[in-house]
């Protein structure tokens, strides 16, 4: 049963990544593109966690935590640049 759930999760998250890529490329505003990029990062983290469940390894959970921190900092930097035109004050 867990194999079916993990396989379904892979398919659903991969579909979400494709839809996020579409929004990233076609987003009408820069805000939409930043949001799409942040959502892609969250979906990538979900894929890594699912792969960790599939492999029964804790290494992938730590990697997903690092990716989450980098993604958060990236999103904040993009947003700050969009709002103020400068990242470092």
XYZ file of N, CA and C in Angstrom:
267
model
N 0.818 -1.199 0.000
C 0.000 0.000 0.000
C 0.859 1.259 0.000
N 1.978 1.244 0.774
C 2.830 2.436 0.817
C 3.516 2.657 -0.531
N 3.802 1.561 -1.246
C 4.417 1.718 -2.569
C 3.475 2.431 -3.534
N 2.195 2.096 -3.465
C 1.223 2.764 -4.332
C 1.107 4.248 -3.973
N 1.089 4.553 -2.681
C 0.976 5.945 -2.251
C 2.202 6.755 -2.674
N 3.382 6.172 -2.543
C 4.602 6.881 -2.954
C 4.626 7.072 -4.467
N 4.218 6.052 -5.207
C 4.187 6.183 -6.667
C 3.179 7.245 -7.097
N 2.018 7.249 -6.486
C 1.019 8.274 -6.809
C 1.535 9.661 -6.440
N 2.249 9.759 -5.327
C 2.826 11.034 -4.927
C 3.845 11.542 -5.931
N 4.679 10.634 -6.447
C 5.654 11.030 -7.467
C 4.949 11.602 -8.697
N 3.902 10.951 -9.137
C 3.196 11.397 -10.345
C 2.524 12.744 -10.104
N 1.865 12.888 -8.975
C 1.134 14.126 -8.690
C 2.100 15.300 -8.527
N 3.196 15.084 -7.834
C 4.151 16.178 -7.636
C 4.870 16.519 -8.935
N 5.135 15.507 -9.763
C 5.746 15.792 -11.062
C 4.800 16.615 -11.927
N 3.516 16.312 -11.888
C 2.532 17.106 -12.623
C 2.490 18.543 -12.088
N 2.555 18.683 -10.775
C 2.568 20.021 -10.183
C 3.819 20.794 -10.610
N 4.945 20.113 -10.714
C 6.170 20.784 -11.169
C 6.033 21.275 -12.608
N 5.408 20.480 -13.445
C 5.200 20.901 -14.837
C 4.293 22.124 -14.890
N 3.240 22.125 -14.096
C 2.339 23.280 -14.073
C 3.039 24.515 -13.512
N 3.905 24.323 -12.518
C 4.672 25.450 -11.987
C 5.642 25.990 -13.020
N 6.240 25.095 -13.796
C 7.146 25.540 -14.852
C 6.402 26.366 -15.889
N 5.184 25.958 -16.215
C 4.361 26.741 -17.150
C 4.125 28.149 -16.583
N 3.774 28.231 -15.294
C 3.517 29.540 -14.692
C 4.797 30.366 -14.633
N 5.920 29.699 -14.409
C 7.190 30.411 -14.370
C 7.520 31.015 -15.730
N 7.228 30.291 -16.792
C 7.556 30.785 -18.127
C 6.521 31.780 -18.637
N 5.253 31.596 -18.321
C 4.175 32.423 -18.873
C 3.621 33.432 -17.885
N 4.139 33.464 -16.656
C 3.562 34.344 -15.631
C 3.434 35.762 -16.127
N 2.287 36.353 -15.969
C 2.146 37.710 -16.504
C 2.951 38.748 -15.721
N 3.168 38.506 -14.434
C 3.921 39.486 -13.647
C 5.139 38.806 -13.018
N 6.051 39.634 -12.544
C 7.231 39.080 -11.875
C 6.863 38.424 -10.551
N 5.822 38.935 -9.904
C 5.352 38.329 -8.665
C 4.855 36.911 -8.885
N 4.158 36.689 -10.008
C 3.691 35.337 -10.330
C 4.868 34.401 -10.551
N 5.909 34.922 -11.191
C 7.084 34.082 -11.457
C 7.821 33.738 -10.162
N 7.906 34.688 -9.251
C 8.552 34.404 -7.962
C 7.747 33.373 -7.191
N 6.441 33.516 -7.206
C 5.582 32.554 -6.524
C 5.702 31.165 -7.150
N 5.780 31.117 -8.486
C 5.946 29.824 -9.162
C 7.281 29.191 -8.801
N 8.325 29.984 -8.718
C 9.642 29.455 -8.355
C 9.650 28.938 -6.921
N 8.991 29.659 -6.019
C 8.906 29.201 -4.635
C 8.110 27.901 -4.541
N 7.040 27.806 -5.295
C 6.239 26.587 -5.286
C 7.006 25.420 -5.897
N 7.818 25.707 -6.913
C 8.657 24.651 -7.483
C 9.647 24.129 -6.443
N 10.169 25.019 -5.639
C 11.104 24.606 -4.586
C 10.387 23.705 -3.574
N 9.184 24.067 -3.206
C 8.423 23.245 -2.258
C 8.127 21.873 -2.862
N 7.779 21.843 -4.139
C 7.518 20.556 -4.789
C 8.791 19.720 -4.908
N 9.919 20.352 -5.144
C 11.183 19.615 -5.193
C 11.505 19.014 -3.830
N 11.222 19.769 -2.773
C 11.423 19.244 -1.419
C 10.520 18.037 -1.189
N 9.288 18.130 -1.644
C 8.365 17.000 -1.492
C 8.863 15.778 -2.253
N 9.415 15.996 -3.444
C 9.971 14.866 -4.210
C 11.135 14.224 -3.466
N 11.996 15.042 -2.873
C 13.143 14.499 -2.137
C 12.669 13.704 -0.919
N 11.681 14.217 -0.219
C 11.152 13.499 0.948
C 10.504 12.183 0.516
N 9.759 12.223 -0.588
C 9.159 10.982 -1.088
C 10.224 9.963 -1.476
N 11.294 10.434 -2.085
C 12.378 9.525 -2.446
C 13.044 8.947 -1.195
N 13.152 9.767 -0.159
C 13.685 9.269 1.105
C 12.802 8.191 1.712
N 11.489 8.371 1.602
C 10.566 7.333 2.080
C 10.724 6.077 1.240
N 10.847 6.260 -0.063
C 11.001 5.115 -0.969
C 12.280 4.336 -0.672
N 13.370 5.047 -0.379
C 14.653 4.401 -0.111
C 14.830 4.035 1.363
N 13.927 4.458 2.219
C 14.013 4.232 3.669
C 15.329 4.764 4.233
N 15.645 5.995 3.856
C 16.889 6.629 4.285
C 16.582 7.993 4.887
N 17.310 8.366 5.933
C 17.103 9.674 6.549
C 17.966 10.759 5.911
N 18.903 10.356 5.066
C 19.790 11.317 4.416
C 18.987 12.321 3.593
N 17.958 11.873 2.925
C 17.180 12.732 2.044
C 16.353 13.746 2.833
N 15.989 13.422 4.049
C 15.255 14.376 4.871
C 16.158 15.546 5.255
N 17.417 15.264 5.566
C 18.342 16.347 5.870
C 18.619 17.202 4.645
N 18.728 16.570 3.491
C 18.934 17.327 2.252
C 17.730 18.210 1.957
N 16.546 17.710 2.224
C 15.357 18.527 1.977
C 15.292 19.715 2.935
N 15.770 19.533 4.148
C 15.804 20.642 5.100
C 16.750 21.742 4.623
N 17.913 21.352 4.132
C 18.858 22.337 3.591
C 18.272 23.050 2.382
N 17.619 22.304 1.520
C 17.000 22.907 0.338
C 15.892 23.878 0.736
N 15.159 23.561 1.781
C 14.099 24.459 2.258
C 14.683 25.774 2.745
N 15.797 25.708 3.454
C 16.416 26.943 3.935
C 16.931 27.786 2.775
N 17.567 27.163 1.811
C 18.076 27.899 0.649
C 16.919 28.494 -0.151
N 15.847 27.737 -0.289
C 14.677 28.229 -1.010
C 14.041 29.418 -0.328
N 13.968 29.376 0.994
C 13.384 30.507 1.725
C 14.226 31.758 1.547
N 15.518 31.622 1.683
C 16.398 32.787 1.531
C 16.320 33.323 0.102
N 16.250 32.450 -0.872
C 16.138 32.878 -2.263
C 14.846 33.626 -2.529
N 13.760 33.112 -1.996
C 12.471 33.769 -2.200
C 12.445 35.139 -1.534
N 12.993 35.236 -0.336
C 13.039 36.531 0.349
C 13.914 37.510 -0.433
N 15.033 37.036 -0.961
C 15.916 37.920 -1.726
C 15.247 38.400 -3.008
N 14.584 37.497 -3.729
C 13.890 37.906 -4.955
C 12.797 38.923 -4.652
N 12.044 38.664 -3.601
C 10.949 39.560 -3.255
C 11.457 40.925 -2.805
N 12.514 40.918 -2.025
C 13.083 42.188 -1.579
C 13.626 42.979 -2.755
N 14.249 42.290 -3.691
C 14.751 42.968 -4.883
C 13.604 43.524 -5.710
N 12.521 42.784 -5.789
C 11.361 43.243 -6.559
C 10.729 44.469 -5.920
N 10.656 44.486 -4.599
C 10.003 45.591 -3.913
C 10.882 46.823 -3.792
N 12.177 46.636 -3.515
C 13.052 47.772 -3.229
C 14.118 48.027 -4.295
N 14.338 47.048 -5.150
C 15.359 47.209 -6.174
C 16.757 46.962 -5.668
N 16.884 46.531 -4.423
C 18.185 46.261 -3.828
C 18.011 45.163 -2.787
N 18.993 44.275 -2.696
C 18.900 43.182 -1.734
C 19.547 43.573 -0.414
N 20.755 44.161 -0.499
C 21.493 44.535 0.698
C 21.321 46.036 0.922
N 20.928 46.398 2.112
C 20.724 47.824 2.406
C 21.973 48.439 2.986
